[in-house]
Coordinates of C-alpha atoms in Angstrom, one line a residue:
M1 CA 28.3 -9.7 -29.2
S2 CA 27.6 -11.5 -26.0
S3 CA 24.2 -11.0 -24.4
I4 CA 24.6 -13.3 -21.4
R5 CA 24.8 -11.6 -18.0
D6 CA 25.3 -13.0 -14.6
D7 CA 24.8 -9.8 -12.6
Y8 CA 21.1 -9.6 -13.1
I9 CA 18.5 -12.4 -13.0
A10 CA 14.9 -11.6 -13.1
P11 CA 12.9 -12.9 -10.1
W12 CA 10.5 -15.8 -10.5
W13 CA 7.4 -13.7 -10.0
T14 CA 8.2 -11.6 -13.1
Y15 CA 8.3 -14.8 -15.2
W16 CA 5.0 -15.9 -13.7
L17 CA 3.4 -12.6 -14.5
H18 CA 5.1 -12.5 -17.9
N19 CA 3.4 -15.8 -18.8
F20 CA -0.1 -14.3 -18.1
P21 CA -2.3 -14.5 -21.3
H22 CA -2.0 -11.3 -23.3
V23 CA -5.2 -10.8 -25.1
N24 CA -6.4 -7.6 -26.9
L25 CA -9.9 -6.2 -26.8
N26 CA -10.8 -8.4 -29.8
F27 CA -10.0 -11.5 -27.7
Q28 CA -7.0 -12.3 -29.9
P29 CA -3.7 -13.4 -28.3
I30 CA -0.7 -11.2 -28.9
D31 CA 3.0 -11.3 -28.2
N32 CA 4.0 -10.7 -24.6
T33 CA 7.1 -8.7 -25.5
F34 CA 7.2 -5.3 -23.8
T35 CA 6.3 -2.8 -26.4
P36 CA 4.3 0.0 -24.7
Q37 CA 4.1 2.0 -27.9
D38 CA 2.2 -0.8 -29.7
Q39 CA -1.6 -0.4 -29.6
S40 CA -2.3 -4.2 -29.4
Y41 CA 0.0 -4.4 -26.3
Q42 CA -1.7 -1.5 -24.7
Q43 CA -5.1 -3.3 -25.2
S44 CA -3.7 -6.4 -23.5
L45 CA -3.1 -4.4 -20.4
I46 CA -6.4 -2.7 -20.6
F47 CA -8.0 -6.1 -21.0
L48 CA -6.7 -7.0 -17.5
G49 CA -8.4 -3.9 -16.1
C50 CA -11.6 -5.0 -17.9
V51 CA -11.4 -8.4 -16.2
A52 CA -11.3 -6.6 -12.8
A53 CA -14.3 -4.5 -13.9
A54 CA -16.2 -7.7 -14.8
G55 CA -15.3 -9.1 -11.4
L56 CA -16.7 -6.0 -9.8
G57 CA -20.0 -6.3 -11.7
L58 CA -20.3 -10.0 -10.8
N59 CA -19.6 -9.2 -7.1
L60 CA -22.2 -6.5 -6.9
L61 CA -24.7 -8.7 -8.7
C62 CA -24.2 -11.5 -6.1
L63 CA -24.5 -9.0 -3.2
A64 CA -27.7 -7.6 -4.8
I65 CA -29.2 -11.1 -5.1
Y66 CA -28.2 -11.9 -1.5
L67 CA -29.8 -8.8 -0.1
S68 CA -32.9 -9.3 -2.2
C69 CA -33.3 -12.8 -0.9
L70 CA -32.7 -11.7 2.6
C71 CA -35.4 -9.0 2.4
C72 CA -37.9 -11.2 0.6
C73 CA -37.4 -14.3 2.7
R74 CA -37.2 -12.6 6.1
K75 CA -39.7 -14.1 8.6
D76 CA -40.4 -13.6 12.3
E77 CA -38.1 -16.0 14.0
E78 CA -38.7 -18.0 17.3
E79 CA -36.3 -17.6 20.2
E80 CA -34.5 -20.8 19.3
S81 CA -33.7 -19.5 15.8
K82 CA -32.4 -16.2 17.0
R83 CA -29.4 -17.6 18.7
P84 CA -27.8 -19.1 15.6
N85 CA -28.4 -16.0 13.5
S86 CA -26.8 -13.8 16.2
C87 CA -23.8 -16.2 16.3
C88 CA -23.5 -16.1 12.5
V89 CA -23.5 -12.3 12.6
T90 CA -20.9 -12.3 15.3
W91 CA -18.6 -14.7 13.5
S92 CA -19.1 -12.9 10.2
A93 CA -18.1 -9.6 11.8
V94 CA -15.1 -11.1 13.5
A95 CA -14.0 -12.7 10.2
A96 CA -14.5 -9.4 8.4
G97 CA -12.5 -7.5 11.0
L98 CA -9.6 -9.9 11.0
I99 CA -9.4 -10.1 7.2
S100 CA -9.6 -6.3 7.0
C101 CA -6.8 -5.9 9.5
A102 CA -4.7 -8.4 7.6
A103 CA -5.4 -6.6 4.4
V104 CA -4.4 -3.2 5.8
G105 CA -1.1 -4.7 7.1
V106 CA -0.4 -6.3 3.7
G107 CA -1.3 -3.1 2.0
F108 CA 1.0 -1.0 4.1
Y109 CA 3.9 -3.3 3.4
G110 CA 3.2 -3.5 -0.4
N111 CA 2.8 0.3 -0.6
S112 CA 6.2 0.8 1.1
E113 CA 7.9 -1.8 -1.0
T114 CA 6.6 -0.3 -4.2
N115 CA 7.6 3.2 -3.1
D116 CA 11.1 1.9 -2.3
G117 CA 11.5 0.3 -5.7
V118 CA 10.3 3.4 -7.5
Y119 CA 12.6 5.6 -5.4
Q120 CA 15.5 3.4 -6.3
L121 CA 14.6 3.7 -9.9
T122 CA 14.4 7.5 -9.8
Y123 CA 17.6 7.7 -7.8
S124 CA 19.4 5.6 -10.4
L125 CA 18.0 7.7 -13.2
Y126 CA 19.1 10.9 -11.6
N127 CA 22.6 9.4 -11.1
A128 CA 22.8 8.4 -14.7
N129 CA 21.6 11.8 -15.8
H130 CA 24.3 13.4 -13.6
T131 CA 27.0 11.2 -15.2
L132 CA 25.8 11.9 -18.8
G133 CA 25.5 15.6 -17.9
G134 CA 29.1 15.6 -16.6
V135 CA 30.4 14.0 -19.8
D136 CA 28.6 16.6 -21.9
N137 CA 29.9 19.5 -19.8
L138 CA 33.5 18.1 -20.0
V139 CA 33.3 17.7 -23.8
T140 CA 31.8 21.1 -24.3
N141 CA 34.3 22.9 -22.1
T142 CA 37.3 21.1 -23.6
M143 CA 36.1 21.9 -27.2
G144 CA 35.5 25.5 -26.2
S145 CA 39.1 25.8 -24.8
M146 CA 40.6 24.2 -27.9
E147 CA 38.6 26.3 -30.3
S148 CA 38.7 29.7 -28.7
G149 CA 41.5 29.9 -26.1
L150 CA 44.2 27.9 -27.9
K151 CA 43.4 29.6 -31.2
Q152 CA 43.9 33.1 -29.7
H153 CA 47.2 32.2 -28.2
L154 CA 48.5 30.6 -31.4
A155 CA 47.4 33.7 -33.4
R156 CA 49.5 36.0 -31.2
L157 CA 52.5 33.7 -31.2
D158 CA 52.3 33.5 -35.0
E159 CA 52.8 37.3 -35.1
I160 CA 55.7 37.1 -32.6
F161 CA 57.5 34.2 -34.4
A162 CA 56.9 35.7 -37.9
T163 CA 60.6 35.9 -38.5
R164 CA 61.4 32.3 -37.5
G165 CA 59.9 29.8 -39.8
D166 CA 60.8 26.8 -37.7
Y167 CA 58.8 28.2 -34.7
V168 CA 55.9 29.0 -37.0
Q169 CA 56.0 25.4 -38.3
T170 CA 55.8 24.3 -34.7
L171 CA 52.7 26.4 -34.1
R172 CA 51.1 24.9 -37.2
F173 CA 51.7 21.4 -35.9
M174 CA 50.1 22.4 -32.5
Q175 CA 47.1 23.6 -34.4
Q176 CA 46.8 20.3 -36.1
M177 CA 46.9 18.5 -32.8
A178 CA 44.2 20.8 -31.4
D179 CA 42.0 20.1 -34.4
N180 CA 42.6 16.4 -33.9
V181 CA 41.5 16.7 -30.3
I182 CA 38.3 18.5 -31.4
K183 CA 37.7 15.8 -34.0
Q184 CA 37.9 13.0 -31.3
L185 CA 35.6 14.9 -29.0
L186 CA 33.1 15.4 -31.8
G187 CA 33.2 11.6 -32.4
L188 CA 31.8 11.0 -29.0
P189 CA 28.0 10.5 -28.9
D190 CA 25.7 13.4 -28.2
W191 CA 24.6 12.7 -24.6
D192 CA 22.5 15.8 -24.3
T193 CA 19.4 14.2 -25.8
A194 CA 19.7 11.1 -23.6
K195 CA 20.3 13.3 -20.6
V196 CA 17.1 15.3 -21.1
D197 CA 15.1 12.1 -21.7
L198 CA 16.4 10.6 -18.4
A199 CA 15.6 13.7 -16.4
A200 CA 12.1 13.9 -17.8
I201 CA 11.4 10.2 -17.1
A202 CA 12.7 10.6 -13.6
D203 CA 10.7 13.7 -12.8
L204 CA 7.5 12.1 -14.3
T205 CA 8.0 8.9 -12.4
A206 CA 8.6 10.7 -9.1
Y207 CA 5.5 12.8 -9.6
V208 CA 3.2 9.8 -10.4
E209 CA 4.7 7.8 -7.6
Y210 CA 4.0 10.4 -5.0
Y211 CA 0.3 10.6 -5.8
R212 CA 0.1 6.8 -6.1
W213 CA 1.6 6.4 -2.6
L214 CA -0.6 9.0 -1.1
T215 CA -3.7 7.5 -2.7
Y216 CA -3.0 4.1 -1.4
L217 CA -2.2 5.5 2.0
L218 CA -5.6 7.2 2.1
L219 CA -7.3 4.0 0.9
L220 CA -5.7 2.0 3.6
I221 CA -6.8 4.5 6.3
L222 CA -10.3 4.5 4.8
D223 CA -10.5 0.7 5.0
L224 CA -9.3 0.7 8.6
V225 CA -11.8 3.4 9.7
I226 CA -14.7 1.7 8.0
C227 CA -13.9 -1.6 9.7
L228 CA -13.6 0.0 13.1
A229 CA -16.8 2.0 12.6
A230 CA -18.7 -1.1 11.5
C231 CA -17.5 -3.0 14.6
L232 CA -18.6 0.0 16.7
G233 CA -22.0 0.0 15.0
L234 CA -22.5 -3.7 15.7
A235 CA -21.4 -3.2 19.3
K236 CA -23.7 -0.2 19.9
Q237 CA -26.4 -1.7 17.7
S238 CA -26.7 1.7 15.9
R239 CA -28.8 1.5 12.7
W240 CA -27.7 4.7 11.2
L241 CA -24.0 3.9 11.7
L242 CA -24.4 0.5 10.2
T243 CA -26.2 2.0 7.2
T244 CA -23.5 4.6 6.7
M245 CA -20.8 2.0 6.9
M246 CA -22.7 -0.2 4.4
V247 CA -22.7 2.7 1.9
F248 CA -19.0 3.3 2.5
G249 CA -18.3 -0.4 2.3
V250 CA -19.8 -0.6 -1.2
L251 CA -17.7 2.5 -2.3
T252 CA -14.6 0.9 -0.8
L253 CA -15.4 -2.4 -2.6
I254 CA -15.5 -0.6 -5.9
L255 CA -12.2 1.1 -5.1
S256 CA -10.6 -2.2 -4.2
W257 CA -11.6 -3.8 -7.5
A258 CA -10.3 -0.8 -9.4
S259 CA -7.0 -0.9 -7.6
L260 CA -6.8 -4.6 -8.2
G261 CA -7.2 -4.0 -12.0
V262 CA -4.6 -1.2 -12.1
D263 CA -2.1 -3.1 -10.0
L264 CA -2.4 -6.3 -12.0
A265 CA -2.0 -4.5 -15.3
T266 CA 1.0 -2.5 -14.0
A267 CA 2.6 -5.6 -12.6
V268 CA 2.2 -7.6 -15.8
G269 CA 3.5 -4.8 -17.9
T270 CA 6.5 -4.2 -15.6
S271 CA 7.3 -7.9 -15.6
D272 CA 7.3 -8.0 -19.4
F273 CA 10.0 -5.4 -19.2
C274 CA 11.9 -7.1 -16.4
V275 CA 12.2 -10.4 -18.2
I276 CA 14.0 -8.9 -21.3
P277 CA 15.0 -5.3 -20.3
D278 CA 18.1 -5.1 -22.5
K279 CA 16.2 -5.6 -25.7
F280 CA 13.8 -2.8 -24.9
I281 CA 16.6 -0.4 -24.0
M282 CA 18.5 -1.1 -27.3
N283 CA 15.3 -0.7 -29.3
Q284 CA 14.6 2.7 -27.7
T285 CA 18.2 4.0 -28.2
K286 CA 19.0 2.6 -31.7
D287 CA 18.3 5.9 -33.4
L288 CA 20.3 8.0 -30.9
I289 CA 23.4 6.0 -29.9
S290 CA 25.4 3.2 -31.5
S291 CA 24.4 -0.3 -30.5
D292 CA 28.0 -1.1 -29.6
I293 CA 28.0 1.7 -27.0
V294 CA 24.6 0.7 -25.6
H295 CA 25.7 -3.0 -25.4
Y296 CA 28.9 -1.9 -23.7
Y297 CA 27.0 -0.1 -20.9
L298 CA 24.3 -2.7 -20.5
Y299 CA 26.7 -5.6 -20.0
C300 CA 30.0 -4.0 -18.9
S301 CA 32.1 -7.1 -19.4
Q302 CA 35.8 -7.2 -19.4
T303 CA 35.7 -9.1 -22.7
L304 CA 33.9 -6.2 -24.4
P305 CA 36.1 -3.5 -25.9
N306 CA 35.7 0.1 -24.8
P307 CA 34.2 1.9 -27.8
F308 CA 35.8 5.2 -26.6
Q309 CA 39.3 3.7 -26.0
Q310 CA 40.7 4.8 -29.4
S311 CA 39.3 8.3 -29.2
L312 CA 40.6 8.8 -25.7
T313 CA 44.0 7.4 -26.6
I314 CA 44.3 9.8 -29.5
F315 CA 43.2 12.6 -27.3
Q316 CA 45.9 11.8 -24.7
R317 CA 48.6 11.5 -27.3
S318 CA 47.7 14.8 -28.9
L319 CA 47.8 16.6 -25.6
T320 CA 51.2 15.0 -24.8
T321 CA 52.6 16.1 -28.1
M322 CA 51.4 19.6 -27.7
Q323 CA 52.9 19.8 -24.2
I324 CA 56.2 18.7 -25.5
Q325 CA 56.1 21.3 -28.2
V326 CA 55.2 24.1 -25.7
Q327 CA 58.0 22.9 -23.4
G328 CA 60.5 23.2 -26.3
L329 CA 59.3 26.7 -27.2
L330 CA 59.6 27.8 -23.6
Q331 CA 63.2 26.5 -23.5
F332 CA 64.5 27.9 -26.8
A333 CA 62.1 30.6 -28.1
V334 CA 61.5 32.6 -24.9
P335 CA 65.2 33.8 -24.6
L336 CA 64.9 35.2 -28.2
F337 CA 61.3 36.4 -27.9
P338 CA 60.5 37.3 -24.3
T339 CA 57.0 38.5 -25.2
A340 CA 56.0 35.0 -26.2
E341 CA 56.3 33.6 -22.7
R342 CA 52.9 34.8 -21.6
D343 CA 51.1 33.1 -24.4
L344 CA 53.1 29.9 -24.1
L345 CA 52.4 29.7 -20.4
G346 CA 48.7 30.3 -21.2
I347 CA 48.8 27.3 -23.7
Q348 CA 50.5 25.2 -21.1
H349 CA 47.8 26.0 -18.5
L350 CA 45.1 25.2 -21.1
L351 CA 46.7 21.8 -21.9
N352 CA 47.0 20.9 -18.2
S353 CA 43.3 21.7 -17.7
S354 CA 42.4 19.6 -20.8
E355 CA 44.4 16.7 -19.5
A356 CA 42.6 16.9 -16.1
S357 CA 39.3 16.9 -18.1
L358 CA 40.5 13.9 -20.0
H359 CA 41.0 11.9 -16.8
Q360 CA 37.6 12.9 -15.6
L361 CA 36.1 12.1 -19.0
T362 CA 37.7 8.6 -19.0
A363 CA 36.3 7.9 -15.6
L364 CA 32.8 9.0 -16.5
L365 CA 32.8 7.1 -19.8
D366 CA 33.8 3.9 -18.1
C367 CA 30.9 1.4 -18.1
R368 CA 31.0 0.6 -14.4
G369 CA 29.2 3.7 -13.2
L370 CA 26.3 3.7 -15.7
N371 CA 26.0 -0.1 -15.5
K372 CA 25.7 0.1 -11.7
D373 CA 22.9 2.7 -12.0
Y374 CA 21.2 0.5 -14.6
L375 CA 21.3 -2.6 -12.4
D376 CA 20.1 -0.7 -9.4
A377 CA 17.2 0.6 -11.4
L378 CA 16.4 -2.9 -12.6
I379 CA 16.6 -4.4 -9.1
G380 CA 14.5 -1.6 -7.7
V381 CA 11.7 -2.0 -10.3
C382 CA 11.7 -5.8 -10.8
Y383 CA 12.3 -6.9 -7.2
D384 CA 10.9 -4.3 -4.8
G385 CA 8.5 -2.7 -7.3
V386 CA 6.8 -5.7 -8.7
E387 CA 6.9 -7.5 -5.3
G388 CA 5.1 -4.5 -3.8
L389 CA 2.5 -4.5 -6.6
L390 CA 1.8 -8.2 -5.9
Y391 CA 1.3 -7.4 -2.2
L392 CA -1.0 -4.6 -3.2
C393 CA -3.0 -7.0 -5.4
L394 CA -3.2 -9.3 -2.3
F395 CA -4.4 -6.4 -0.3
S396 CA -7.2 -5.7 -2.8
I397 CA -8.3 -9.3 -2.8
L398 CA -8.4 -9.4 1.1
A399 CA -10.2 -6.1 1.2
I400 CA -12.8 -7.4 -1.2
C401 CA -13.3 -10.5 0.9
A402 CA -13.5 -8.5 4.1
F403 CA -16.0 -6.0 2.8
C404 CA -18.1 -8.7 1.2
A405 CA -18.3 -10.4 4.6
M406 CA -19.2 -7.1 6.2
L407 CA -21.9 -6.3 3.7
C408 CA -23.4 -9.7 4.3
A409 CA -23.2 -9.4 8.1
I410 CA -24.7 -5.9 8.4
P411 CA -28.2 -6.7 7.0
R412 CA -28.5 -9.7 9.3
A413 CA -27.3 -7.6 12.2
W414 CA -30.0 -5.1 11.3
T415 CA -32.6 -7.8 11.2
H416 CA -31.4 -9.1 14.6
I417 CA -31.6 -5.6 16.1
A418 CA -35.1 -5.1 14.7
S419 CA -36.2 -8.5 16.1
R420 CA -34.9 -7.6 19.6
E421 CA -36.7 -4.3 19.6
R422 CA -39.9 -6.0 18.5
D423 CA -39.6 -8.6 21.3
Y424 CA -39.2 -5.8 23.8
D425 CA -42.3 -4.1 22.5
D426 CA -44.3 -7.4 22.9
I427 CA -43.5 -7.7 26.6
D428 CA -46.4 -7.0 29.0
E429 CA -45.7 -3.8 30.8
E430 CA -47.7 -5.1 33.8
D431 CA -45.4 -8.0 34.2
P432 CA -43.4 -7.3 37.4
F433 CA -40.4 -9.3 35.9
N434 CA -40.2 -7.0 32.9
P435 CA -37.1 -4.8 33.2
Q436 CA -38.9 -1.9 31.5
A437 CA -41.7 -2.2 34.0
R438 CA -39.2 -2.1 36.9
R439 CA -37.6 1.0 35.3
M440 CA -41.0 2.6 35.0
T441 CA -41.7 1.8 38.7
T442 CA -38.4 3.3 39.7
H443 CA -39.3 6.6 37.9
N444 CA -43.0 6.5 39.2
P445 CA -43.1 5.6 42.9
N446 CA -46.8 6.3 43.1
H447 CA -47.5 3.5 40.7
A448 CA -45.5 1.1 42.8
T449 CA -47.9 1.3 45.7
N450 CA -50.8 0.2 43.5
V451 CA -49.1 -3.1 42.4
H452 CA -50.4 -5.9 44.5
S453 CA -47.8 -8.0 46.3
F454 CA -47.5 -11.5 44.8
C455 CA -46.5 -12.6 48.3
S456 CA -50.1 -12.3 49.8
Y457 CA -52.0 -15.5 50.1
S458 CA -55.3 -16.9 51.6
S459 CA -55.8 -20.2 53.3
S460 CA -58.4 -22.0 55.4
M461 CA -55.7 -22.6 58.0
G462 CA -55.7 -18.9 59.1
S463 CA -57.5 -15.7 58.7
Q464 CA -56.4 -13.0 56.1
S465 CA -55.9 -10.4 58.8
S466 CA -53.3 -12.5 60.6
L467 CA -51.2 -13.1 57.5
H468 CA -50.8 -9.7 55.8
P469 CA -47.4 -8.0 56.4
P470 CA -47.0 -4.9 58.5
A471 CA -47.4 -1.6 56.9
A472 CA -43.8 -0.5 57.2
Q473 CA -42.0 -3.8 57.0
A474 CA -38.2 -3.4 56.4
V475 CA -36.3 -5.6 54.1
S476 CA -35.6 -8.9 56.0
N477 CA -32.0 -9.6 56.9
A478 CA -32.6 -13.4 57.3
P479 CA -30.2 -15.7 55.6
V480 CA -31.0 -16.8 52.1
S481 CA -31.2 -20.4 53.0
E482 CA -33.7 -19.8 55.7
Y483 CA -35.8 -17.7 53.4
M484 CA -35.7 -20.4 50.6
N485 CA -36.8 -23.0 53.2
Q486 CA -39.7 -20.8 54.1
S487 CA -40.7 -20.5 50.5
A488 CA -40.7 -24.2 50.1
L489 CA -43.3 -24.4 52.9
F490 CA -45.7 -22.5 50.8
G491 CA -45.9 -24.9 47.8
G492 CA -42.7 -23.9 45.9
N493 CA -44.6 -22.2 43.1
Q494 CA -42.1 -22.0 40.1
R495 CA -43.3 -18.6 39.0
Y496 CA -43.0 -16.8 42.3
E497 CA -41.6 -18.8 45.2
N498 CA -38.7 -20.3 43.2
V499 CA -37.5 -16.8 42.1
P500 CA -35.2 -15.2 44.7
L501 CA -36.7 -12.0 46.0
I502 CA -33.4 -10.8 47.4
G503 CA -31.9 -8.1 45.1
R504 CA -35.3 -7.7 43.3
G505 CA -36.5 -4.9 45.5
S506 CA -39.4 -7.0 47.1
P507 CA -39.5 -8.1 50.8
P508 CA -40.0 -11.7 51.7
P509 CA -43.4 -12.8 53.0
S510 CA -43.8 -12.3 56.7
Y511 CA -45.8 -14.4 59.1
S512 CA -46.3 -14.8 62.9
P513 CA -44.3 -17.2 65.1
S514 CA -47.5 -19.1 65.8
M515 CA -48.0 -19.7 62.1
R516 CA -44.4 -20.9 61.8
A517 CA -44.8 -23.4 64.7
T518 CA -48.1 -24.7 63.2
Y519 CA -46.5 -25.2 59.7
L520 CA -43.4 -27.0 61.2
S521 CA -45.7 -29.4 63.1
M522 CA -47.7 -30.4 60.0
T523 CA -47.1 -33.7 58.2
E524 CA -45.7 -33.9 54.7
D525 CA -49.2 -34.6 53.2
Q526 CA -50.7 -31.7 55.0
I527 CA -47.9 -29.4 53.7
R528 CA -48.5 -30.7 50.2
H529 CA -52.2 -30.1 50.5
F530 CA -51.6 -26.7 51.9
G531 CA -49.3 -25.8 49.1
N532 CA -51.9 -26.9 46.5
D533 CA -54.5 -24.7 48.2
F534 CA -52.0 -21.8 48.2
Q535 CA -51.4 -22.2 44.5
A536 CA -55.1 -22.3 43.9

């Protein structure tokens, strides 16, 4: 028998997964042939899950060491060292967000592809089950008509034609033809067992796939929500939100490793089936159906003989012979025995129904219908299904990388937030340039009157009473350049005079026109000497 097909070629990724090392739990290599009922083969798939579990343990160990070093080696950093850490946290958060978004996109595509492949599998199984069920119904109905309906008509005709031996001999011949038809129908395989198995497999597959698809959908949504919440916590600098997201990040990291192990084991097992699917099908059906019949449906080549052709031909010839006999009796016996017409017409109707069933049976037993369902199932599983599982494995890997980056960034962000809060606590509240002090001044206007103006000064060039500003001096509307020139006249102190007072809520220093004329007439050395005295 030929076992070469050109209508199905396993994709390259199934061969790549099929060549994965198959090792049992005793670390012994085993055959990679798809034999799910074999215990050693089951252990080889479980071993892949154990590899993922070992990766999870190593990942958690590395994270624990990193967090321990971060907690033990944390020191108070200078202002110059804060900027690189903040930049590192920012880029780590950005990288985690981008990788997480990419992982979610890949996961949605892989989940959809896997669902499409499994749906195509279940659809093909239901179609094949419908075909086999139709064959079983046609065989059962035809055999029932031949055994019960035809037998009753022949028994009544035998009584009517009792006086005519030639007519009775014709009835005996028709009974032999009916028995021959029943014998050919009994020679067909019993499809009922295969039909029940296909229906059970399709129902179980659809049930498992629904919950698998729903679980991955929830996992994808959880990853996206955690990523967005972590970014929100970094933006808002919320400690409790970052802590919550860190806990959920560890949980999602565990789920990602678990999904990686399950997807990898499933992909390898499915690829082992996809590389040599015909061998597994023939081994599973060898005790139920003849190997010639299974081979005919698996390959459906024009060079292969139809195993049902002989039975269907005998069935057709027997029906044709019986119809000729009934037509002769209607032509010659009815004029002599008018009461026989009813039974002869009943037999003719039964034979016409059986011939219609024969045509339907011939169409259903043809290999093209079942072979198409078989190929559709293979393409759905081995192309879309395995490809979707590979994308889900990639999603798990990207999610692991994203959450590792997030778990490394959150503690550093926490340290950065704590350092900023500590720096704010160390600022002198009496410093007029402290934003917190200005906010306190805004809320407590009585305290603002007690703060001495840093614009007051003393000099030997004039008296103190002639230099202090008026009691209700309004904010000056002088141009900024004029005011800055005026500040330069008073020594240009970097702490006070170089800081613009406009927009800071403090009025510029005021002085009399005579003072201004005196300062403008001073030489450069006198101005410098006056500025030094002002600073002192």
